[in-house]
Coordinates of C-alpha atoms and ligand atoms in Angstrom, one line a residue:
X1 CA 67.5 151.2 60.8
X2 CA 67.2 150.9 57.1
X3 CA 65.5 148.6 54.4
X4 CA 67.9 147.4 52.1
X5 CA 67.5 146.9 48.6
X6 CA 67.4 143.5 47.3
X7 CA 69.6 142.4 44.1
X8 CA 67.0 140.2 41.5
X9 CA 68.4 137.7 39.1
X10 CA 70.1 137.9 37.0
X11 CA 72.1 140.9 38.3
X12 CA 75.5 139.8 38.2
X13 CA 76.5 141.3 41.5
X14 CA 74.4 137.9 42.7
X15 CA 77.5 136.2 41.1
X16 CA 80.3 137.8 43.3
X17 CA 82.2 135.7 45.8
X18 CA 81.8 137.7 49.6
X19 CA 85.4 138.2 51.4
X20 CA 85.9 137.4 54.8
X21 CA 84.8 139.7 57.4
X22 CA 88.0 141.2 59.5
X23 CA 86.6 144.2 61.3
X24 CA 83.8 143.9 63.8
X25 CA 82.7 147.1 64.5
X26 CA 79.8 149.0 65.2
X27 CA 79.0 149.5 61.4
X28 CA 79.0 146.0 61.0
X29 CA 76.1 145.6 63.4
X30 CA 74.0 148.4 62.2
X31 CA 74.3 146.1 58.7
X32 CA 73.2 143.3 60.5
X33 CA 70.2 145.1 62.1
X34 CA 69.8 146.2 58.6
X35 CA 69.7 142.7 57.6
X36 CA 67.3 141.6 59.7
X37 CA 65.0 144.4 58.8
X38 CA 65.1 143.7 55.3
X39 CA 64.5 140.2 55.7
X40 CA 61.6 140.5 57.5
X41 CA 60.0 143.2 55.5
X42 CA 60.2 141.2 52.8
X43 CA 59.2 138.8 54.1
X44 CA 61.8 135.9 54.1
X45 CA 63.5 133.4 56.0
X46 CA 67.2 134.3 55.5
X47 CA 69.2 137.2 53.5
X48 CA 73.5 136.8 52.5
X49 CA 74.9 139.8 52.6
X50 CA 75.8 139.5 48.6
X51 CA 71.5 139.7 47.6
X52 CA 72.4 143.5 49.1
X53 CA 75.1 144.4 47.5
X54 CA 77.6 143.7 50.1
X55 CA 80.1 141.1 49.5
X56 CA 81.3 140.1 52.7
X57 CA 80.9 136.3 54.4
X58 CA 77.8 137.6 56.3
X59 CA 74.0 136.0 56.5
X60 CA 71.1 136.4 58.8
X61 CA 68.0 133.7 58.9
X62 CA 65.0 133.4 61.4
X63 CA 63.5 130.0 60.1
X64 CA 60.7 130.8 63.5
X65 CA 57.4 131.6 62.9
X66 CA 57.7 134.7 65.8
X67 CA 61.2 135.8 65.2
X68 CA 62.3 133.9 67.8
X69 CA 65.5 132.3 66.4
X70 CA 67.9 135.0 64.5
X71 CA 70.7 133.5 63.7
X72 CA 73.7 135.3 62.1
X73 CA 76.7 134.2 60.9
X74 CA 79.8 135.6 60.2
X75 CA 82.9 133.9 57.5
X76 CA 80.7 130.7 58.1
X77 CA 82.3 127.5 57.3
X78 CA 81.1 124.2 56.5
X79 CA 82.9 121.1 58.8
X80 CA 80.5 118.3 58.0
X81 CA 77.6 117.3 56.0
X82 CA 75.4 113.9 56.0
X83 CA 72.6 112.7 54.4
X84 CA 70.4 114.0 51.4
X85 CA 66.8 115.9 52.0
X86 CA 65.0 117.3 48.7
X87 CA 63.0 120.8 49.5
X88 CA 61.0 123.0 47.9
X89 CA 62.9 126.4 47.8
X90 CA 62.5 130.4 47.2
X91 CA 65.0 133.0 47.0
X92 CA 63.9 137.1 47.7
X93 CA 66.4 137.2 44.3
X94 CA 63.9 135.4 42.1
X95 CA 60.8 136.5 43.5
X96 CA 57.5 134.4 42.6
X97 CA 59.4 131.0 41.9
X98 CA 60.2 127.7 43.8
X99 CA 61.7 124.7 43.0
X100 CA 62.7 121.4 44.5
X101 CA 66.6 121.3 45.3
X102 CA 68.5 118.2 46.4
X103 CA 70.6 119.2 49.6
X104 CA 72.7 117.8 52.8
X105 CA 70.5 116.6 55.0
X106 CA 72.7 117.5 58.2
X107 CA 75.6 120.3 58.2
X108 CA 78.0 121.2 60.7
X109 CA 79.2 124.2 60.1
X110 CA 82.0 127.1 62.0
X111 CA 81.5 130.7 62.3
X112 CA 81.6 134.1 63.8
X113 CA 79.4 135.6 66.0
X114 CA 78.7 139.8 65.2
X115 CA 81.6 139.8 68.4
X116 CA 83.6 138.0 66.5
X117 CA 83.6 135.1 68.7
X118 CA 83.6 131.7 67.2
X119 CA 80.9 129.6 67.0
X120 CA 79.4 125.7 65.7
X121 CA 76.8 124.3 65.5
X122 CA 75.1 121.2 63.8
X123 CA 71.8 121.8 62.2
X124 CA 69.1 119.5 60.1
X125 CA 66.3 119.5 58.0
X126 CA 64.9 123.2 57.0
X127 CA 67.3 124.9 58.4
X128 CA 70.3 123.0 57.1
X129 CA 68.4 123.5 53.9
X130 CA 68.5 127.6 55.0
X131 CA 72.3 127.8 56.0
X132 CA 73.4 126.0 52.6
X133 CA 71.3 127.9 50.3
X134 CA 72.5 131.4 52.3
X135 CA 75.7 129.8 52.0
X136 CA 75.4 129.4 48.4
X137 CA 75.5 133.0 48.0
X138 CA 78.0 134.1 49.1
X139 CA 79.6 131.6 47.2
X140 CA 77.9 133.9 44.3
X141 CA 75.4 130.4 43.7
X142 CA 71.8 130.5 43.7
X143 CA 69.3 127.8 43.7
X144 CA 68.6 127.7 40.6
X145 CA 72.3 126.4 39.7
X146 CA 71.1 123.1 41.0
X147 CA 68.7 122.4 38.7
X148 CA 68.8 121.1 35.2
X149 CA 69.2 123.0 32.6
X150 CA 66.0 122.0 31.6
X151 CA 64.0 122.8 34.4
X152 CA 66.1 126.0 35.0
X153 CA 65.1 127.6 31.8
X154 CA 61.4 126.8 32.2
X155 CA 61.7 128.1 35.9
X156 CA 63.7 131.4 34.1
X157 CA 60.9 132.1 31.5
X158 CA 58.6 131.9 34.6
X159 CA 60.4 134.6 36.3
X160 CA 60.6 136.7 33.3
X161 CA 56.6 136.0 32.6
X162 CA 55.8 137.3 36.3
X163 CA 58.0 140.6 35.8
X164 CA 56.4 141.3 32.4
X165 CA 53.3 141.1 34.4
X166 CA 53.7 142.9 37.3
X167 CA 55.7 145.8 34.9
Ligands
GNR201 O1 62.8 133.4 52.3 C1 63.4 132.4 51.8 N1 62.8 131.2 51.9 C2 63.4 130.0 51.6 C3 62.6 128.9 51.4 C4 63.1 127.7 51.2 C5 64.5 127.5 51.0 C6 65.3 128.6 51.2 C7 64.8 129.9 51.5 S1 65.8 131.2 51.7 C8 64.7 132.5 51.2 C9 65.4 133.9 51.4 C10 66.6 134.0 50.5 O2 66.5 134.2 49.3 N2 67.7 133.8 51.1 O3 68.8 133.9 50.4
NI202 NI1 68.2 133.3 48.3

């Protein structure tokens, strides 16, 4: 197992859009074990596959207090979405800041299991919050893109302000 290192905004790697995943072998489990790893060292409730360099349609999250709910999915697809849920939100890519995003509600969404075997599910509150912002990455989106432009510059100077700080 390996710790993973985790792209910070405003890297532009953050900004590429993940390919589908075609082969599932045994490297591409050892990534996911990687994944998880990373993510809870960090510690944090989901990691794409893009905030560690690799840009294949590929996310982990655990939303559980006792790591009792990994989830991964593989070239995840979204069928449905309802409803509208505003959340206060964090990303391991801007570390120190959260802000309220305006989200689905409810998704439905299709994927792959590390086997390759399809898979859906519908999902609400937190962890539809969760599966759209991991989602969002490897899209090459963060959260911050669904701010104003406003409130994402004051948010920015914040992030800059903490790494002066902590340099
Ligand atoms: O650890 C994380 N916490 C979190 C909190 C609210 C909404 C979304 C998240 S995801 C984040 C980990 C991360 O950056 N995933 O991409
Ligand atoms: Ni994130």
């Amino acid at each position: 197992m390996a710790l993973l290192t985790i792209l910070e905004f405003p890297d532009p790697r953050l900004r590429t859009k993940a390919q589908p995943v075609t082969v599932f072998d045994a490297q591409l489990k050892q990534l996911v074990a990687d994944m998880f790893e990373t993510m809870y060292a960090a510690p944090g409730v989901g990691l794409a596959a893009t905030q560690v360099n690799v840009h294949q349609q590929l996310l982990v999250m655990d939303m559980s207090e006792d790591k009792s709910d990994a989830r991964v999915l593989i070239n995840p697809r979204l069928l449905e979405k309802s409803g509208e849920q505003i959340f206060q939100e964090g990303c391991l890519s801007f570390p120190g800041i959260y802000a309220d995003v305006e989200r689905a509600l409810r998704v439905k969404v299709a994927a792959q299991d590390v086997d390759g075997k399809h898979i859906e599910f519908e999902v609400e509150g937190p962890l539809a919050v969760c599966v759209q912002h991991e989602m969002d990455h490897l899209a090459g989106k963060v959260f911050v893109d669904h701010l104003s432009s406003l409130k994402r510059s004051l948010l920015l100077k914040k992030l800059d302000k903490k790494r002066k700080q902590s340099a």
